Short mmCIF file of C-alpha atoms in Angstrom, two decimals:
data_model
loop_
_atom_site.label_atom_id
_atom_site.label_comp_id
_atom_site.label_asym_id
_atom_site.label_seq_id
_atom_site.Cartn_x
_atom_site.Cartn_y
_atom_site.Cartn_z
CA MET A 7 60.99 -235.85 -10.35
CA MET A 8 59.70 -232.35 -9.70
CA ASP A 9 61.30 -229.33 -11.27
CA PRO A 10 63.21 -227.58 -8.45
CA LEU A 11 61.63 -224.25 -9.44
CA SER A 12 58.16 -225.65 -8.80
CA VAL A 13 59.06 -226.48 -5.19
CA PRO A 14 58.36 -223.40 -3.08
CA GLN A 15 61.04 -222.13 -0.72
CA VAL A 16 60.91 -219.75 2.22
CA GLY A 17 61.91 -216.30 1.02
CA GLN A 18 60.83 -216.97 -2.56
CA MET A 19 58.99 -214.26 -4.46
CA VAL A 20 55.63 -215.12 -6.00
CA ARG A 21 52.99 -213.44 -8.13
CA ILE A 22 49.48 -214.05 -6.85
CA LEU A 23 47.28 -215.41 -9.63
CA LYS A 24 43.98 -216.01 -7.84
CA GLY A 25 42.01 -214.29 -5.11
CA ARG A 26 41.60 -210.76 -3.83
CA ASP A 27 45.33 -210.01 -4.03
CA ALA A 28 45.66 -211.31 -7.63
CA GLY A 29 48.34 -209.52 -9.61
CA GLY A 30 50.36 -208.62 -6.55
CA VAL A 31 53.81 -209.82 -5.60
CA ALA A 32 54.39 -211.40 -2.20
CA CYS A 33 56.99 -213.49 -0.43
CA ILE A 34 56.69 -217.02 0.95
CA ILE A 35 57.20 -216.94 4.71
CA GLY A 36 56.06 -220.46 5.53
CA ILE A 37 55.37 -223.81 3.90
CA GLU A 38 52.73 -226.35 4.87
CA GLY A 39 53.00 -229.70 3.15
CA SER A 40 53.54 -229.85 -0.59
CA ARG A 41 50.52 -227.81 -1.69
CA PHE A 42 50.20 -224.83 0.62
CA VAL A 43 52.39 -221.87 1.53
CA TYR A 44 51.95 -218.80 3.70
CA ILE A 45 52.60 -215.51 1.95
CA ALA A 46 52.90 -211.92 3.10
CA ASP A 47 54.04 -208.64 1.58
CA GLY A 48 54.63 -206.60 4.74
CA ASP A 49 52.15 -203.97 3.56
CA LYS A 50 48.56 -204.97 2.78
CA ARG A 51 49.26 -208.50 4.02
CA LYS A 52 51.30 -208.30 7.22
CA VAL A 53 53.43 -211.14 8.59
CA ASP A 54 51.13 -211.79 11.54
CA ARG A 55 48.16 -212.10 9.16
CA SER A 56 49.90 -214.12 6.47
CA LYS A 57 47.70 -215.73 3.84
CA LYS A 58 47.58 -219.48 3.29
CA LYS A 59 47.61 -220.07 -0.46
CA ASN A 60 47.51 -223.11 -2.70
CA VAL A 61 50.78 -223.24 -4.66
CA SER A 62 48.78 -223.72 -7.88
CA HIS A 63 47.34 -220.21 -7.38
CA LEU A 64 50.81 -218.67 -7.42
CA GLN A 65 53.46 -218.04 -10.03
CA LEU A 66 56.81 -218.83 -8.42
CA TYR A 67 59.72 -216.61 -9.39
CA GLU A 68 63.26 -217.98 -9.38
CA PHE A 69 64.35 -215.30 -6.93
CA VAL A 70 64.68 -216.17 -3.25
CA SER A 71 65.41 -213.24 -0.93
CA PRO A 72 68.47 -214.10 1.17
CA GLU A 73 67.49 -211.55 3.85
CA VAL A 74 64.03 -213.04 4.34
CA LYS A 75 65.25 -216.63 4.13
CA ASN A 76 68.07 -216.07 6.67
CA SER A 77 65.83 -214.14 9.05
CA ILE A 78 63.21 -216.89 9.13
CA GLU A 79 65.82 -219.68 9.40
CA GLN A 80 67.66 -217.95 12.25
CA THR A 81 64.83 -216.38 14.26
CA GLY A 82 61.70 -218.10 12.98
CA ARG A 83 60.21 -214.80 11.87
CA VAL A 84 60.73 -211.81 9.59
CA THR A 85 59.75 -208.16 9.99
CA ASN A 86 57.23 -206.43 7.75
CA ALA A 87 59.85 -203.80 6.92
CA LYS A 88 62.28 -206.46 5.74
CA LEU A 89 59.57 -208.02 3.57
CA ARG A 90 58.63 -204.65 2.05
CA TYR A 91 62.28 -203.93 1.32
CA ALA A 92 62.92 -207.36 -0.25
CA ILE A 93 59.80 -207.16 -2.43
CA SER A 94 60.39 -203.58 -3.60
CA THR A 95 64.02 -204.42 -4.41
CA PHE A 96 62.90 -207.51 -6.36
CA ILE A 97 60.28 -205.52 -8.29
CA ASN A 98 62.71 -202.71 -9.12
CA GLU A 99 65.52 -205.04 -10.20
CA ASN A 100 63.21 -207.00 -12.47
CA ASN A 101 61.23 -204.00 -13.76
CA LEU A 102 57.97 -205.70 -12.89
CA LEU A 103 54.82 -203.70 -13.30
CA MET A 104 52.38 -204.09 -10.47
CA GLU A 105 48.80 -204.52 -11.55
CA GLY A 106 46.29 -202.40 -9.75
CA GLU A 107 48.78 -199.71 -8.74
#
């Protein structure tokens, strides 16, 4: 039985552990199978150029953004502005320090 926190969800916040964007926070906007997700942050990584990442290269946070989740469930997409807002709110509320900024 997998830990529910290790199962990625649309709208979930993640910290990128590997790759060019390592250290950054992004949001899951799509899921492909059990190992891969599509992430975007609405800024450097826009929704229409979302990055396919292996889940093992991400640290999943418990927080799932209701705005992002509802937008994707209802319309199949989310705006970059909504992603930026959700991520900045998450970072501010959790006092996370962004590496490389």
